[in-house]
CSV table of C-alpha atoms and ligand atoms in Angstrom, one decimal:
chain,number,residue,atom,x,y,z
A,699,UNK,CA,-24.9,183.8,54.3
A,700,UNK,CA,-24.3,181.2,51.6
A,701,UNK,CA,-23.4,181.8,47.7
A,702,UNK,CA,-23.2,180.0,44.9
A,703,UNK,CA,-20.8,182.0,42.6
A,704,UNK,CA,-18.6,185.6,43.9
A,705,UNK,CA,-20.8,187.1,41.7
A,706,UNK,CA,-23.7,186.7,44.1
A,707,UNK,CA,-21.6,188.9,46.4
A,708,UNK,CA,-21.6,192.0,44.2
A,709,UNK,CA,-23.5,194.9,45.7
A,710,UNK,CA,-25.3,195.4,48.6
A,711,UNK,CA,-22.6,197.4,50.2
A,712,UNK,CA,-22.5,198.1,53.9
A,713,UNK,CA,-23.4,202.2,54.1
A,714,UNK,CA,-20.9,203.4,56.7
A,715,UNK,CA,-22.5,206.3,58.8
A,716,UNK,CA,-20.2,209.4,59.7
A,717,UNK,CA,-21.1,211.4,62.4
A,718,UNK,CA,-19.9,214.3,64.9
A,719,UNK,CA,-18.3,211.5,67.1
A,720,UNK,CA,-16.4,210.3,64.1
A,721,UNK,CA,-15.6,213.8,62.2
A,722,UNK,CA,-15.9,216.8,64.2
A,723,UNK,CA,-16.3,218.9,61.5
A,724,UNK,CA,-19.8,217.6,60.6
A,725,UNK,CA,-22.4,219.6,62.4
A,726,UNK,CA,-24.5,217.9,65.1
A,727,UNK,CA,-27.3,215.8,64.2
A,728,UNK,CA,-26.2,215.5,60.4
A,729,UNK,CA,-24.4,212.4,59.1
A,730,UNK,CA,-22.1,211.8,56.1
A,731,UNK,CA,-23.2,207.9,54.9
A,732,UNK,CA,-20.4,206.3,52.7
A,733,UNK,CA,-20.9,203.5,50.5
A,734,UNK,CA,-18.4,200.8,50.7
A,735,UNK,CA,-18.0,199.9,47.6
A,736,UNK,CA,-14.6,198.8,47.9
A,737,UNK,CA,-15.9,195.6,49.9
A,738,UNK,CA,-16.9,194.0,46.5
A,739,UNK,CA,-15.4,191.1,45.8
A,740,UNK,CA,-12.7,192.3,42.9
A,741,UNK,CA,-12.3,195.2,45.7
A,742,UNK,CA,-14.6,198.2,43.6
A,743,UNK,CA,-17.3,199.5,42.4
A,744,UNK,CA,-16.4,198.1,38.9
A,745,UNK,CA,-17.6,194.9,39.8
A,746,UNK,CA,-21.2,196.1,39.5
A,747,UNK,CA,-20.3,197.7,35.9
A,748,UNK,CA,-18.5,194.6,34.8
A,749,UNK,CA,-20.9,192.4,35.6
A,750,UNK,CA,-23.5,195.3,34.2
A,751,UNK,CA,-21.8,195.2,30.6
A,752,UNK,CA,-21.6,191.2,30.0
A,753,UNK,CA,-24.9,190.4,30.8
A,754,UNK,CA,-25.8,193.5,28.6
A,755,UNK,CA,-24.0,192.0,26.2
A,756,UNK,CA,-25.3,189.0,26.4
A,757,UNK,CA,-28.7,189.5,26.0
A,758,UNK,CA,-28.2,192.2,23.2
A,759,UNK,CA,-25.9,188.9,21.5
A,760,UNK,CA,-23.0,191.3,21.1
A,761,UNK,CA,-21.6,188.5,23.5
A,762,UNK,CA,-21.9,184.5,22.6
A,763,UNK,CA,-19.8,181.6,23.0
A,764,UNK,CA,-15.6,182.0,22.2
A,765,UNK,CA,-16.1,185.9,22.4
A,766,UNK,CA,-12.8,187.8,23.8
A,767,UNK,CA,-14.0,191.0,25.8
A,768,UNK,CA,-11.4,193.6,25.1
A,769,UNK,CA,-11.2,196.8,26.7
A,770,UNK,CA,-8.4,199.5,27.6
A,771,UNK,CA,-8.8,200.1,31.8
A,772,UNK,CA,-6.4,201.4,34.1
A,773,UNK,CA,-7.2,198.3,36.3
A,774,UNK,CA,-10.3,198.4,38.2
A,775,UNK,CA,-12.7,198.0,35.1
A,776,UNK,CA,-10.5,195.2,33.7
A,777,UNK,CA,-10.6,193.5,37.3
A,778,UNK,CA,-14.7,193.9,37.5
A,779,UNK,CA,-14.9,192.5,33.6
A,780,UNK,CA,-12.6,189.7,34.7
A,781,UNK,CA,-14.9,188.3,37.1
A,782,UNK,CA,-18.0,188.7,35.1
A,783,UNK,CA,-16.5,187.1,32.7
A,784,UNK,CA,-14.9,183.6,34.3
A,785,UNK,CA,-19.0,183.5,35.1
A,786,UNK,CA,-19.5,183.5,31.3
A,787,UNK,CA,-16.5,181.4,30.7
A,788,UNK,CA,-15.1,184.1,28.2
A,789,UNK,CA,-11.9,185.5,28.1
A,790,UNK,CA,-10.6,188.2,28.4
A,791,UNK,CA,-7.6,191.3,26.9
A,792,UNK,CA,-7.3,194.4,28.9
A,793,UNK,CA,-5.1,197.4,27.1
A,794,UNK,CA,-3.3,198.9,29.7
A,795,UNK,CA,-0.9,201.9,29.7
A,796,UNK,CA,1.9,200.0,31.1
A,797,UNK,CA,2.9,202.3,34.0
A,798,UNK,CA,-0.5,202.0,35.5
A,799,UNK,CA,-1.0,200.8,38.8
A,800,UNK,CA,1.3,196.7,39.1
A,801,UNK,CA,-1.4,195.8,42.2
A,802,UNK,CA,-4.5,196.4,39.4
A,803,UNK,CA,-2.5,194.6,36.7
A,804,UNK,CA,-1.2,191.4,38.7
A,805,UNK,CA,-4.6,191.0,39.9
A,806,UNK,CA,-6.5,190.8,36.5
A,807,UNK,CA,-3.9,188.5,35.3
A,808,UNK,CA,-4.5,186.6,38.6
A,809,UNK,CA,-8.2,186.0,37.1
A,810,UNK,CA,-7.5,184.9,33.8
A,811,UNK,CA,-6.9,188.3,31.4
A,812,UNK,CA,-4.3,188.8,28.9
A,813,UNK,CA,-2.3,192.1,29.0
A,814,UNK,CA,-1.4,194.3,26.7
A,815,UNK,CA,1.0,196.8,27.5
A,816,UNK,CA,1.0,200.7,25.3
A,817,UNK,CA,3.4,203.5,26.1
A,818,UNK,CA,2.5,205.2,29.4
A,819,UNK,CA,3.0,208.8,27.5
A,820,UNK,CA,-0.1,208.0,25.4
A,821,UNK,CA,-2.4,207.6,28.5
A,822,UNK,CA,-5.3,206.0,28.2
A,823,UNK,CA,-6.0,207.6,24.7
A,824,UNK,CA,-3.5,205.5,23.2
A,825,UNK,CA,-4.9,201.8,25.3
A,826,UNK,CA,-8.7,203.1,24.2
A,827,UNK,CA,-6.9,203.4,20.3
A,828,UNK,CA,-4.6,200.0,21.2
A,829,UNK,CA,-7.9,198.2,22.2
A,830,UNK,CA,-10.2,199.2,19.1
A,831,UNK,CA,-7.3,198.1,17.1
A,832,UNK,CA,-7.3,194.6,18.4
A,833,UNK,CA,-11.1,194.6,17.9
A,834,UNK,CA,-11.2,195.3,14.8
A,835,UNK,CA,-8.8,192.7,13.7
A,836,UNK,CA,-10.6,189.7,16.1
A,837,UNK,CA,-14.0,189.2,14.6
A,838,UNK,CA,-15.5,187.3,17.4
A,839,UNK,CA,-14.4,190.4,20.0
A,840,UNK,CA,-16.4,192.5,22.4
A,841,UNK,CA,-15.3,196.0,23.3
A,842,UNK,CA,-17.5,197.6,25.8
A,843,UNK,CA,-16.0,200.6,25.8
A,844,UNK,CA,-17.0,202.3,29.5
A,845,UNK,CA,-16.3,205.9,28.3
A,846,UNK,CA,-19.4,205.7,25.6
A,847,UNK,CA,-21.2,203.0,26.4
A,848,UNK,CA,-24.7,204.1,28.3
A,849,UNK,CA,-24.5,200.5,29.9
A,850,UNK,CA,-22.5,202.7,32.3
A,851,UNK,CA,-24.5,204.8,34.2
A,852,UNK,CA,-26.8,202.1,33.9
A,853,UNK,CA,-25.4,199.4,35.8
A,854,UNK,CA,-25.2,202.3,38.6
A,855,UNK,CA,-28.3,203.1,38.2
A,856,UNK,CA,-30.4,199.8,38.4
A,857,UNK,CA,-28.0,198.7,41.4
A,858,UNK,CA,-26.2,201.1,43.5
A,859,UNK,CA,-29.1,203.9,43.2
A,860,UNK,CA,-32.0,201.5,44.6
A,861,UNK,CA,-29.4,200.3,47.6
A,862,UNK,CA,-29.2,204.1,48.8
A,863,UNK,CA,-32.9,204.5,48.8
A,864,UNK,CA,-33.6,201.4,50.6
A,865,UNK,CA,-31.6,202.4,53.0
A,866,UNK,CA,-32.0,205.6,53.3
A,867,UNK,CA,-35.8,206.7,51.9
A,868,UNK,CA,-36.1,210.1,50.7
A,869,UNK,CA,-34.5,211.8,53.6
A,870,UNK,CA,-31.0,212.4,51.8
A,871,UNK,CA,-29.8,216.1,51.6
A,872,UNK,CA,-27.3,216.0,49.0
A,873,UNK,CA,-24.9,213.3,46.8
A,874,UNK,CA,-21.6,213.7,46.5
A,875,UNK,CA,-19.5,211.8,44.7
A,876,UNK,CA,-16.4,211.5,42.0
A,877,UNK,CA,-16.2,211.7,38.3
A,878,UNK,CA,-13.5,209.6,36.1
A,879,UNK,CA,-15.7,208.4,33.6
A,880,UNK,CA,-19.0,210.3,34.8
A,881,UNK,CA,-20.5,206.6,34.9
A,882,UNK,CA,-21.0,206.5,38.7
A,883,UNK,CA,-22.0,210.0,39.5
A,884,UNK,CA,-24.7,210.2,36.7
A,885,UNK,CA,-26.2,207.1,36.9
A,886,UNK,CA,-27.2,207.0,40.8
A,887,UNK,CA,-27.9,210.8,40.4
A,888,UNK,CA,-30.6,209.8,38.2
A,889,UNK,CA,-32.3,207.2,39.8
A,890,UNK,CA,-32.3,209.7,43.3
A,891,UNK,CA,-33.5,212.4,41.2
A,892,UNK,CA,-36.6,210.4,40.7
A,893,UNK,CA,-37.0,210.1,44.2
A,894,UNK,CA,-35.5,213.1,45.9
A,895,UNK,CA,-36.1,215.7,43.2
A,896,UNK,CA,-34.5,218.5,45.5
A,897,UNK,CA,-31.3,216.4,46.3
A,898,UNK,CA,-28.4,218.4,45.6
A,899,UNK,CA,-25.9,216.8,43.3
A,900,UNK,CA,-21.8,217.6,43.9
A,901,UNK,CA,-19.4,216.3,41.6
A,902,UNK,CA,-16.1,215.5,42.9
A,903,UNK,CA,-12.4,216.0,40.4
A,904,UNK,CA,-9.1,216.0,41.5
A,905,UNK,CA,-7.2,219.6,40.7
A,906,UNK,CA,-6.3,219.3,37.2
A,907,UNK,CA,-9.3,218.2,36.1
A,908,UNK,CA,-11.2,220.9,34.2
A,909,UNK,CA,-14.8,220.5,35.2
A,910,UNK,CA,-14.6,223.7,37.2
A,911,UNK,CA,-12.9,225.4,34.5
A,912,UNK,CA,-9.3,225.0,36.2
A,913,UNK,CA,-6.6,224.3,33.6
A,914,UNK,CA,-5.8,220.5,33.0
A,915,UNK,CA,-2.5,219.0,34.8
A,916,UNK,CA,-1.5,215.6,35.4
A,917,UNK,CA,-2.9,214.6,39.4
A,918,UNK,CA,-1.7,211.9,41.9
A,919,UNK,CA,-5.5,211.0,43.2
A,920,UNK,CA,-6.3,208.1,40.5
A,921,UNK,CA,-9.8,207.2,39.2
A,922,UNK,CA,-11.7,210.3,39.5
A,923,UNK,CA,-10.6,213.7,37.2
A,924,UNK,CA,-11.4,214.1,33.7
A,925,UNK,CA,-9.8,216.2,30.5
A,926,UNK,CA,-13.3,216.7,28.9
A,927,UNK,CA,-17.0,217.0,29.8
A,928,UNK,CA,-18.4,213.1,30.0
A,929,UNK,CA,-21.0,213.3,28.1
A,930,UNK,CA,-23.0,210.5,31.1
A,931,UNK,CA,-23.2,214.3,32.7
A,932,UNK,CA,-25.4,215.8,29.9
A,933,UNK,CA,-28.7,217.8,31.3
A,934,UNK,CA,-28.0,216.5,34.6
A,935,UNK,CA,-28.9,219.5,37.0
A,936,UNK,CA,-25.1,219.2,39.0
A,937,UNK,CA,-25.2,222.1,42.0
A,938,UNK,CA,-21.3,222.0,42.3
A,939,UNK,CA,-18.4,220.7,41.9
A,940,UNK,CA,-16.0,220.3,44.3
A,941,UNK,CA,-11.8,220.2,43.5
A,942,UNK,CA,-10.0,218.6,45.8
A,943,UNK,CA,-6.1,218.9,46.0
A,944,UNK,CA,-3.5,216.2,46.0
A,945,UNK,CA,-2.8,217.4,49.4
A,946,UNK,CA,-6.2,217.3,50.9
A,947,UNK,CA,-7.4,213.8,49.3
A,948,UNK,CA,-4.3,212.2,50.2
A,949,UNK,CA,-4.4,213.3,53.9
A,950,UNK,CA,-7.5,212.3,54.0
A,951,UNK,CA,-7.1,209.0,52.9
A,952,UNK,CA,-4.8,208.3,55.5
A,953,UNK,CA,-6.7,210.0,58.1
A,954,UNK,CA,-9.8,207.1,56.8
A,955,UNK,CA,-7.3,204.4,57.5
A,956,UNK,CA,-5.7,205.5,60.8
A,957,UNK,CA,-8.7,206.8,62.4
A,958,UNK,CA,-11.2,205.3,60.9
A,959,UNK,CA,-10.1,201.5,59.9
A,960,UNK,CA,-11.1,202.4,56.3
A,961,UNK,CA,-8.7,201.2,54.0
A,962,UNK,CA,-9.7,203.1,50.7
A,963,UNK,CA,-8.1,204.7,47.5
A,964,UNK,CA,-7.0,208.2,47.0
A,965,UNK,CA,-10.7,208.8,45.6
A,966,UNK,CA,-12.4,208.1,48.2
A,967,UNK,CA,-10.2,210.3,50.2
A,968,UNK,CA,-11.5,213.0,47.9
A,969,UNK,CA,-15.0,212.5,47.9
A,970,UNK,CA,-14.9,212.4,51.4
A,971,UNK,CA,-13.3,215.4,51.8
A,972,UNK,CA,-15.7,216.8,49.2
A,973,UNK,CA,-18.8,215.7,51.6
A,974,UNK,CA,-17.3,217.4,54.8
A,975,UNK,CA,-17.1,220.6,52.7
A,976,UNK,CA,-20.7,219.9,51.6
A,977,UNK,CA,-21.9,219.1,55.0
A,978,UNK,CA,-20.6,222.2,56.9
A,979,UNK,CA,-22.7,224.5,54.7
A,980,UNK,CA,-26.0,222.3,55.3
A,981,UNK,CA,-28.6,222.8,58.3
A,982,UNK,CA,-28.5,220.6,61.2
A,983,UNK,CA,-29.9,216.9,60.5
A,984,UNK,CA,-28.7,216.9,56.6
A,985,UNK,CA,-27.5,213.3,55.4
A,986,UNK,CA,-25.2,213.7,52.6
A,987,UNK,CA,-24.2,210.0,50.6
A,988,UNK,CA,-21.0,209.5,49.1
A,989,UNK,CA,-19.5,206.6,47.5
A,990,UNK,CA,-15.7,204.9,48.7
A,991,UNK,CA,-15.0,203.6,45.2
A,992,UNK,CA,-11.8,201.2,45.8
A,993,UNK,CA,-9.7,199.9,48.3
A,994,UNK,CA,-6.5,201.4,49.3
A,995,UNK,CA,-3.9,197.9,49.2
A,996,UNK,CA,-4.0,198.6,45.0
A,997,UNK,CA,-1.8,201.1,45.6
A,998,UNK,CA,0.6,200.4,48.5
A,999,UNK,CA,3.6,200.4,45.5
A,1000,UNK,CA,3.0,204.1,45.6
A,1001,UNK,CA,2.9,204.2,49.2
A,1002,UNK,CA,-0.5,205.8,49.3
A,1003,UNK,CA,-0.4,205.5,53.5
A,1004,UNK,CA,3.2,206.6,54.0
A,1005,UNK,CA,4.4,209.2,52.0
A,1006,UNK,CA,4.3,213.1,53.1
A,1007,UNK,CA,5.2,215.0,50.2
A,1008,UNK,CA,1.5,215.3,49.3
B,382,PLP,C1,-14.3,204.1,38.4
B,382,PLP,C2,-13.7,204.8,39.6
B,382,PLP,C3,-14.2,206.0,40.0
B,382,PLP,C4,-15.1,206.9,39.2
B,382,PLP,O1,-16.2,206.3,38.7
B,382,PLP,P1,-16.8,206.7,37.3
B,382,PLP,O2,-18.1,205.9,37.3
B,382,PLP,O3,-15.9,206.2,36.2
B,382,PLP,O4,-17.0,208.1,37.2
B,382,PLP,C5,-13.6,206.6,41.1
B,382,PLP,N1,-12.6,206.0,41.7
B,382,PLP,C6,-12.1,204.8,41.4
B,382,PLP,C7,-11.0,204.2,42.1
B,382,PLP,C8,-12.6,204.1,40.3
B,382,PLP,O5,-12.2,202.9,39.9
């Protein structure tokens, strides 16, 4: 396969089929299918969103010539925007809390992006405030903003939702799948909704995330959780949501890379997880989807595959 550009090698994810050889927890004749998302080319999903928001912005001429995209990202955003963006020749300013992930942060200054740190305390409320700040004081900016903007589930929803049912038709049971900034999980839901009207739809947060009404509390698994409804999830007809413990995300994670040769972040861990729960209370020859969202080497600092104390 040739390409002109790394863009061209956004999407189209391998789909990576679980089965009771692989897991035996999942009942014969059903299969878990997880979409390996962290095989794009800036290593996540975000790539599709990035890509997504500047030719959005593009053709809506929020974007022209000389515009600096600015948003506040924990990493994998700013890395997918990065890479859009050298496409576009625009530059870019991520607003990052400066004790996020160093992997995430080397590598969107290794593309091009200027940093700017805020305190670590103030989360990513006080990079989203940092970033409309800068914004407003640049006039020829851009600030996507992936928490509001409806680009969001869109990009997810004209890409990654198709790619599931080319693959897999109408014959999928159930989606499973995290939630950080709902963007993901509503969009694809959506599109299979329009397909698979029965599918059943099963969030995916970290505990200390309050979307099954648990109390909020700061969590280890990073990209998925969230301290407030998204509002992507609105009318959305969600059968579950599944809350996954430090403990049981991180083991699996680790259990995807020794056993499996998956090497994915502590969300997918989760999500998986989340689908073998899902799976085991499904009839014989159920296909659940879920979505591997990053790879795992962003967080080797942290020693996602050797520590035990979670
Ligand atoms: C973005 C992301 C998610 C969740 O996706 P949303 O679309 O924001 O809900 C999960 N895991 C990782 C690592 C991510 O970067």
């Amino acid at each position: 396969m040739i390409i002109d550009s790394i863009q061209m090698a956004i999407g189209d994810t391998p789909m990576l089929r679980f089965t009771h050889h692989q897991f035996e927890e999942i009942p014969k004749g059903s299969a878990i299918y997880a979409k390996l998302e962290y095989l794009n080319p800036g290593g996540s999903i975000k790539d599709r969103l990035g890509a997504y928001l500047i030719k959005e912005g593009i053709e809506q001429r929020k974007i022209t010539e000389n515009t600096v995209i600015i948003e506040p990202t924990a990493g994998n955003t700013g890395i997918g925007v990065a890479i859009a963006a050298q496409a576009a020749k625009l530059s870019t300013m991520f607003v990052v809390p400066e004790k996020f992930s160093l992997e995430k942060q080397e590598l969107m200054r290794a593309l091009g992006a200027e940093i700017v740190h805020t305190p670590t305390e103030e989360g990513i409320k006080g990079a989203i405030a940092e970033a409309k700040r800068l914004h407003a004081e640049r006039s020829n900016s851009y600030l996507p903003l992936q928490f509001d903007n409806p680009a969001n589930p869109e990009a997810y929803y004209h890409t990654l939702g198709p790619e599931l049912i080319k693959d897999l038709g109408s014959s999928i049971t159930s989606f499973v799948a995290g939630i950080g900034s709902g963007g993901t999980f509503s969009g694809v839901a959506r599109y299979l909704l329009k397909h698979v009207p029965l599918i059943r739809l099963i969030g995916v947060e970290p505990e200390g995330s309050i979307l099954n009404g648990g109390a909020s509390h700061s969590h280890e698994i990073e990209g998925i959780g969230v301290e407030f409804i998204p509002t992507f999830l609105e009318g959305l007809p969600v059968h579950d949501f599944a809350t996954i413990s430090d403990a049981e995300g991180f083991a699996m994670t680790r259990r995807l890379a020794k056993e499996h040769g998956t090497l994915v972040g502590s969300s997918s861990g989760a999500a998986m997880a989340a689908a073998l729960r899902e799976v085991a209370t499904l009839p014989a020859g159920s296909q659940v989807v879920t979505v591997f969202p990053d790879a795992g080497d962003r967080y080797l600092s942290k020693q996602i595959y050797s520590r035990t104390d979670y």
